[in-house]
Amino acid sequence: MSLSMPSSSAAAAAAAAAASTSGSSSSSATASSSSTTTSWFSGIVRGRGDKSGNAKLSKSASMAGGGSGDYGGPIKGKNQFRGVLFKYGPKPIQVAFKTGEYKQQVIFIGGLTDGLLATDYLEPLAIALDKEKWSLVQLLMSSSYSGFGTSSLKQDAQEIDQLISYLINKENSEGVVLLGHSTGCQDIVYYMGTNAACSRAVRAAILQAPVSDREYKATLPETPTMIDLAANMIKEGRAEELMPREADPCAPISAYRYHSLCAYMGDDDMFSSDLSDDQLKTRLGHMANTPCQVIFSMGDEYVPDYVDKKALVNRLSKAMGGAEKVEIEHGNHSLSNRVHEAVQAIIGFVKREGPSGWDDPWS
């Protein structure tokens, strides 16, 4: 969903990441017991060419990071992560931040306007994952922060693939779990439908707040006029030209991306309650091939009141071949008021589904 954030958020997030990175120890934590000198997947890819509810950290956990390794843990202090900042692709924006030095990674993919440190549950999640010998990776893409308006799901998928390829070839990754928040859920669904070589390293997927941008935008008075304008611009061959500023006050947005987010059956329209079961299955059915969890906030402020949330999450789960459902009562969009429940759901799923299939990715 389109969430407003102060203009200084990007700089603050980058500064926090840089500060934490510069203070991190060069000695990494011991990798998981299944680690080897080379990843089972790296040879394959190379061969193919390639807040009230917050789980509050105790003072000792904040100081030590709560980690299982000897490097001090993934959290140095409030909003301070300890880890490695690295480039995974050729574009300046293509950097990612990784906590821990483990062979299994959970990749967090944020929503519109998101970047590093996007949700409150990432801190306790990093600690919980570290105890299970998993790294947390937060990536920046061309669509991060205000870049979403001139990007696309296709471009996001290409950059996600580049990150996974980096983890496989440079970090000897033994597989990843994708964790999407909001529009990041669309990214995961789109990426897993590409059948890219590196997508076979995705052991499981978690969709947190998979809600309809279109249904939310439909509650705004200017949306119908702007959809018509975007459609006309696309017909005239001006899909990549920018819409008027009132189309989206958060960022410059192209006619294509506005139409994708706001129009019926646009490329981003995957979770709308008015889509038929067949339409949902067409868009989500391929997720049945991957262990999947849907975490739905029953108090999500970006879901219109007329939507039956319980019925919707049941239909989404069914369309994905029976994905695991987690309904968090009174939870808001980012689960900032239900952090503990969010971390419990995510870490439980990762522990159950993450290790499955490590030895034979082609099964």
Coordinates of C-alpha atoms in Angstrom, one line a residue:
M1 CA 0.0 0.0 0.0
S2 CA 1.1 3.5 -0.5
L3 CA 2.4 4.7 2.9
S4 CA 3.6 8.2 3.5
M5 CA 7.1 8.6 5.1
P6 CA 9.2 11.6 5.9
S7 CA 11.7 12.6 3.2
S8 CA 14.5 12.0 5.5
S9 CA 13.6 8.3 6.0
A10 CA 15.9 7.0 3.3
A11 CA 18.9 8.9 4.6
A12 CA 18.2 7.9 8.1
A13 CA 17.8 4.2 7.2
A14 CA 21.0 4.3 5.2
A15 CA 22.9 6.1 7.9
A16 CA 21.7 3.5 10.5
A17 CA 22.8 0.7 8.3
A18 CA 26.1 2.3 7.6
A19 CA 26.8 3.0 11.2
S20 CA 25.9 -0.5 12.2
T21 CA 28.0 -2.0 9.4
S22 CA 31.1 0.0 10.3
G23 CA 30.9 -1.2 13.9
S24 CA 30.4 -4.8 13.1
S25 CA 33.0 -7.5 13.9
S26 CA 34.9 -9.1 11.1
S27 CA 34.5 -12.5 12.8
S28 CA 31.3 -14.1 11.7
A29 CA 29.1 -16.5 13.5
T30 CA 29.4 -20.2 12.9
A31 CA 27.3 -21.3 9.9
S32 CA 24.5 -23.8 10.1
S33 CA 25.4 -27.5 10.5
S34 CA 24.4 -28.1 6.9
S35 CA 27.0 -25.7 5.5
T36 CA 29.6 -26.9 3.1
T37 CA 32.5 -25.3 1.3
T38 CA 30.2 -24.8 -1.7
S39 CA 26.5 -24.5 -2.0
W40 CA 24.5 -27.4 -3.6
F41 CA 22.8 -24.7 -5.7
S42 CA 25.7 -22.6 -6.7
G43 CA 27.1 -25.0 -9.3
I44 CA 23.6 -25.4 -10.9
V45 CA 23.2 -21.6 -11.2
R46 CA 26.7 -21.0 -12.4
G47 CA 26.2 -23.9 -14.9
R48 CA 23.1 -22.2 -16.2
G49 CA 25.0 -18.9 -16.9
D50 CA 23.7 -16.9 -14.8
K51 CA 3.5 -0.6 19.0
S52 CA 1.3 -1.6 22.4
G53 CA 1.7 -5.1 21.2
N54 CA 5.4 -4.8 20.6
A55 CA 7.7 -7.5 21.8
K56 CA 9.9 -5.2 23.9
L57 CA 13.6 -6.1 23.9
S58 CA 15.1 -6.4 27.4
K59 CA 18.1 -4.3 28.2
S60 CA 20.4 -7.3 28.1
A61 CA 18.9 -8.5 24.7
S62 CA 19.3 -5.0 23.3
M63 CA 22.9 -4.8 24.4
A64 CA 23.9 -8.3 23.3
G65 CA 21.7 -8.4 20.3
G66 CA 20.0 -11.6 21.6
G67 CA 22.0 -13.6 19.0
S68 CA 23.4 -17.1 19.1
G69 CA 26.7 -16.3 17.5
D70 CA 29.9 -14.8 19.1
Y71 CA 29.7 -11.6 17.1
G72 CA 27.4 -9.8 19.5
G73 CA 24.1 -10.6 17.8
P74 CA 22.2 -8.8 15.0
I75 CA 20.9 -5.9 17.1
K76 CA 23.2 -3.3 18.7
G77 CA 20.4 -1.1 20.0
K78 CA 17.1 0.4 19.1
N79 CA 17.0 0.9 15.3
Q80 CA 20.6 -0.3 15.1
F81 CA 21.3 -3.4 13.2
R82 CA 24.7 -5.2 13.2
G83 CA 25.7 -6.8 9.9
V84 CA 27.1 -6.4 6.4
L85 CA 26.0 -3.8 3.8
F86 CA 26.8 -5.1 0.3
K87 CA 26.1 -4.5 -3.4
Y88 CA 24.3 -7.3 -5.2
G89 CA 23.7 -5.6 -8.6
P90 CA 25.1 -3.0 -11.0
K91 CA 22.7 -0.1 -10.1
P92 CA 23.7 2.3 -7.3
I93 CA 20.4 1.5 -5.5
Q94 CA 21.1 -2.3 -5.5
V95 CA 22.4 -2.7 -2.0
A96 CA 21.3 -5.0 0.7
F97 CA 21.9 -5.4 4.5
K98 CA 22.5 -8.8 6.0
T99 CA 22.6 -9.8 9.7
G100 CA 24.5 -12.9 10.6
E101 CA 26.8 -15.1 8.5
Y102 CA 24.6 -18.1 7.9
K103 CA 23.9 -20.2 4.9
Q104 CA 20.2 -19.7 5.0
Q105 CA 18.5 -16.3 4.6
V106 CA 15.1 -14.8 5.0
I107 CA 14.8 -11.9 2.4
F108 CA 12.5 -9.1 3.5
I109 CA 10.7 -7.4 0.6
G110 CA 8.9 -4.2 1.6
G111 CA 5.9 -2.4 0.1
L112 CA 5.5 1.0 -1.6
T113 CA 7.8 3.7 -0.2
D114 CA 9.6 1.1 2.0
G115 CA 13.3 0.6 2.3
L116 CA 15.6 -0.5 5.1
L117 CA 14.1 -0.9 8.6
A118 CA 10.6 -0.8 7.1
T119 CA 8.6 -2.5 9.9
D120 CA 8.9 -2.7 13.6
Y121 CA 9.0 -6.5 13.7
L122 CA 12.3 -6.7 11.8
E123 CA 14.4 -6.1 15.0
P124 CA 13.0 -9.0 17.1
L125 CA 12.7 -11.1 13.9
A126 CA 16.5 -10.7 13.3
I127 CA 17.2 -11.9 16.8
A128 CA 14.8 -14.9 16.5
L129 CA 16.3 -15.9 13.2
D130 CA 19.8 -15.5 14.5
K131 CA 19.0 -18.0 17.2
E132 CA 17.9 -20.5 14.5
K133 CA 21.1 -19.7 12.5
W134 CA 19.3 -17.8 9.8
S135 CA 20.3 -14.4 8.4
L136 CA 17.9 -11.6 7.7
V137 CA 18.4 -9.7 4.4
Q138 CA 16.8 -6.4 3.7
L139 CA 17.3 -5.2 0.1
L140 CA 16.9 -1.9 -1.7
M141 CA 15.6 -2.1 -5.3
S142 CA 14.9 0.5 -8.0
S143 CA 11.3 0.6 -6.6
S144 CA 12.4 1.3 -3.0
Y145 CA 11.3 4.5 -1.3
S146 CA 10.0 6.9 -4.0
G147 CA 11.1 4.7 -6.9
F148 CA 8.0 2.6 -7.0
G149 CA 6.2 4.9 -9.4
T150 CA 8.6 4.4 -12.2
S151 CA 9.3 0.7 -11.6
S152 CA 7.3 -2.5 -12.1
L153 CA 6.8 -6.0 -10.8
K154 CA 8.9 -7.3 -13.7
Q155 CA 11.8 -5.1 -12.7
D156 CA 11.5 -6.0 -9.1
A157 CA 11.6 -9.7 -10.0
Q158 CA 14.8 -9.2 -12.0
E159 CA 16.5 -7.5 -9.1
I160 CA 15.3 -10.1 -6.6
D161 CA 16.7 -12.7 -8.8
Q162 CA 20.0 -10.9 -8.9
L163 CA 20.1 -10.8 -5.1
I164 CA 19.4 -14.5 -4.8
S165 CA 22.1 -15.2 -7.4
Y166 CA 24.5 -13.2 -5.4
L167 CA 23.7 -15.0 -2.2
I168 CA 24.2 -18.4 -4.0
N169 CA 27.4 -17.6 -5.8
K170 CA 29.1 -15.2 -3.3
E171 CA 27.7 -16.4 0.1
N172 CA 27.2 -20.1 -0.8
S173 CA 23.5 -19.9 0.2
E174 CA 21.7 -23.1 0.8
G175 CA 18.3 -21.5 0.0
V176 CA 16.1 -18.6 1.0
V177 CA 12.7 -17.8 2.4
L178 CA 11.0 -14.8 0.8
L179 CA 9.1 -12.5 3.3
G180 CA 6.9 -9.9 1.6
H181 CA 5.1 -7.0 3.2
S182 CA 2.2 -5.3 1.5
T183 CA 3.1 -4.7 -2.2
G184 CA 6.2 -6.9 -1.6
C185 CA 3.7 -9.8 -1.6
Q186 CA 2.9 -9.0 -5.3
D187 CA 6.7 -9.0 -5.9
I188 CA 6.9 -12.6 -4.5
V189 CA 3.9 -13.9 -6.5
Y190 CA 5.2 -12.3 -9.7
Y191 CA 8.8 -13.6 -9.1
M192 CA 7.8 -17.1 -8.4
G193 CA 5.8 -17.1 -11.6
T194 CA 8.9 -16.4 -13.7
N195 CA 10.5 -19.8 -13.1
A196 CA 13.8 -18.1 -13.1
A197 CA 16.7 -20.4 -12.3
C198 CA 17.3 -18.8 -8.9
S199 CA 13.6 -19.1 -7.9
R200 CA 14.3 -22.8 -7.3
A201 CA 16.4 -21.7 -4.3
V202 CA 13.2 -20.3 -2.7
R203 CA 12.3 -22.9 -0.1
A204 CA 9.2 -21.0 1.2
A205 CA 7.3 -17.7 0.9
I206 CA 5.5 -15.6 3.5
L207 CA 2.9 -13.0 2.4
Q208 CA 2.3 -10.4 5.2
A209 CA -0.5 -8.0 4.5
P210 CA -1.4 -9.2 0.9
V211 CA -4.1 -6.6 0.3
S212 CA -5.5 -4.8 -2.8
D213 CA -3.9 -1.5 -3.8
R214 CA -6.8 -1.2 -6.2
E215 CA -9.6 -1.5 -3.6
Y216 CA -7.9 1.0 -1.3
K217 CA -7.3 3.5 -4.1
A218 CA -10.9 3.2 -5.1
T219 CA -11.8 4.9 -1.9
L220 CA -10.1 8.1 -3.0
P221 CA -12.2 10.6 -5.0
E222 CA -9.6 11.3 -7.7
T223 CA -8.9 7.7 -8.6
P224 CA -11.6 7.1 -11.4
T225 CA -10.4 10.2 -13.4
M226 CA -6.8 9.2 -13.0
I227 CA -7.4 5.6 -14.1
D228 CA -9.1 6.9 -17.3
L229 CA -6.1 9.3 -17.9
A230 CA -3.6 6.5 -17.4
A231 CA -5.5 4.2 -19.8
N232 CA -5.6 6.9 -22.5
M233 CA -1.8 7.6 -22.1
I234 CA -1.1 3.9 -22.4
K235 CA -3.2 3.7 -25.6
E236 CA -1.2 6.7 -27.0
G237 CA 2.1 5.0 -26.4
R238 CA 2.9 7.1 -23.4
A239 CA 2.9 4.4 -20.7
E240 CA 6.2 5.5 -19.2
E241 CA 5.3 9.2 -19.0
L242 CA 4.5 10.6 -15.7
M243 CA 1.0 11.2 -14.4
P244 CA -0.1 14.5 -12.8
R245 CA 1.2 15.1 -9.3
E246 CA -2.2 14.6 -7.8
A247 CA -2.2 11.0 -9.0
D248 CA 0.1 10.0 -6.1
P249 CA 1.5 12.6 -3.7
C250 CA 4.1 10.2 -2.4
A251 CA 6.1 9.8 -5.6
P252 CA 6.3 10.5 -9.3
I253 CA 4.3 7.7 -11.0
S254 CA 4.1 6.6 -14.6
A255 CA 0.8 5.9 -16.4
Y256 CA 1.7 2.2 -16.6
R257 CA 2.4 1.8 -12.9
Y258 CA -0.7 3.8 -11.9
H259 CA -2.8 1.6 -14.1
S260 CA -1.1 -1.5 -12.8
L261 CA -1.9 -0.6 -9.2
C262 CA -5.3 1.0 -9.6
A263 CA -7.1 -0.6 -12.6
Y264 CA -9.2 -3.8 -12.5
M265 CA -7.0 -6.7 -13.4
G266 CA -3.9 -4.5 -13.7
D267 CA -0.6 -6.3 -13.2
D268 CA -0.6 -5.6 -9.5
D269 CA -4.2 -6.6 -9.0
M270 CA -3.7 -10.0 -7.2
F271 CA -5.6 -9.8 -3.9
S272 CA -8.8 -7.9 -4.6
S273 CA -12.0 -9.3 -3.0
D274 CA -14.1 -8.9 -6.1
L275 CA -11.9 -11.2 -8.2
S276 CA -13.5 -14.5 -9.0
D277 CA -12.1 -17.7 -7.6
D278 CA -10.9 -18.6 -11.2
Q279 CA -9.2 -15.2 -11.5
L280 CA -7.5 -15.6 -8.1
K281 CA -6.3 -19.1 -9.1
T282 CA -5.0 -17.8 -12.4
R283 CA -2.9 -15.2 -10.6
L284 CA -1.9 -17.1 -7.5
G285 CA -2.2 -20.8 -8.4
H286 CA 1.5 -21.3 -9.1
M287 CA 2.2 -20.6 -5.5
A288 CA 0.9 -24.0 -4.7
N289 CA 4.3 -25.3 -5.7
T290 CA 6.0 -23.5 -2.8
P291 CA 5.3 -23.8 0.9
C292 CA 3.4 -20.5 1.6
Q293 CA 2.1 -18.7 4.6
V294 CA -0.5 -15.8 4.5
I295 CA -0.4 -13.4 7.5
F296 CA -3.5 -11.2 7.4
S297 CA -4.1 -8.3 9.7
M298 CA -7.7 -8.3 10.7
G299 CA -7.6 -4.6 11.5
D300 CA -5.7 -3.6 8.3
E301 CA -6.4 0.1 7.7
Y302 CA -5.9 -0.3 4.0
V303 CA -8.6 -2.8 3.5
P304 CA -12.0 -1.1 3.0
D305 CA -14.7 -1.8 5.6
Y306 CA -16.9 -3.6 3.1
V307 CA -14.4 -6.3 2.6
D308 CA -15.0 -9.6 4.5
K309 CA -11.4 -10.1 5.6
K310 CA -11.9 -13.7 6.9
A311 CA -13.6 -14.7 3.7
L312 CA -10.9 -13.1 1.6
V313 CA -8.0 -14.7 3.4
N314 CA -9.7 -18.1 3.0
R315 CA -10.1 -17.5 -0.7
L316 CA -6.5 -16.4 -1.1
S317 CA -5.2 -19.5 0.8
K318 CA -7.4 -21.7 -1.4
A319 CA -6.2 -20.1 -4.6
M320 CA -2.6 -20.8 -3.5
G321 CA -3.3 -24.5 -3.1
G322 CA -4.0 -24.4 0.7
A323 CA -1.5 -21.9 2.0
E324 CA -1.1 -21.7 5.8
K325 CA -3.3 -18.9 7.2
V326 CA -2.5 -16.7 10.1
E327 CA -5.2 -14.1 11.1
I328 CA -3.9 -11.5 13.6
E329 CA -6.8 -9.9 15.4
H330 CA -6.7 -6.1 15.5
G331 CA -3.4 -6.1 13.8
N332 CA -2.7 -3.1 11.6
H333 CA -1.1 -3.1 8.1
S334 CA 2.5 -3.2 9.3
L335 CA 1.7 -5.1 12.5
S336 CA 3.4 -2.4 14.5
N337 CA 0.8 -3.0 17.2
R338 CA 1.2 -6.8 17.1
V339 CA 5.0 -7.3 16.8
H340 CA 5.2 -10.4 19.0
E341 CA 2.5 -12.2 17.1
A342 CA 4.1 -11.4 13.8
V343 CA 7.5 -12.7 14.9
Q344 CA 5.9 -15.9 16.4
A345 CA 4.1 -16.6 13.1
I346 CA 7.1 -16.0 10.9
I347 CA 9.7 -17.9 12.9
G348 CA 7.4 -20.8 13.4
F349 CA 6.8 -21.1 9.7
V350 CA 10.5 -20.8 8.9
K351 CA 11.4 -23.5 11.3
R352 CA 8.8 -25.8 9.9
E353 CA 9.1 -25.2 6.2
G354 CA 12.5 -23.6 5.7
P355 CA 14.7 -26.7 6.0
S356 CA 12.5 -28.9 3.7
G357 CA 14.1 -29.9 0.5
W358 CA 17.6 -28.7 1.2
D359 CA 19.3 -31.8 -0.2
D360 CA 17.3 -32.0 -3.4
P361 CA 16.2 -28.7 -4.8
W362 CA 14.8 -30.3 -8.0
S363 CA 12.4 -32.6 -6.1

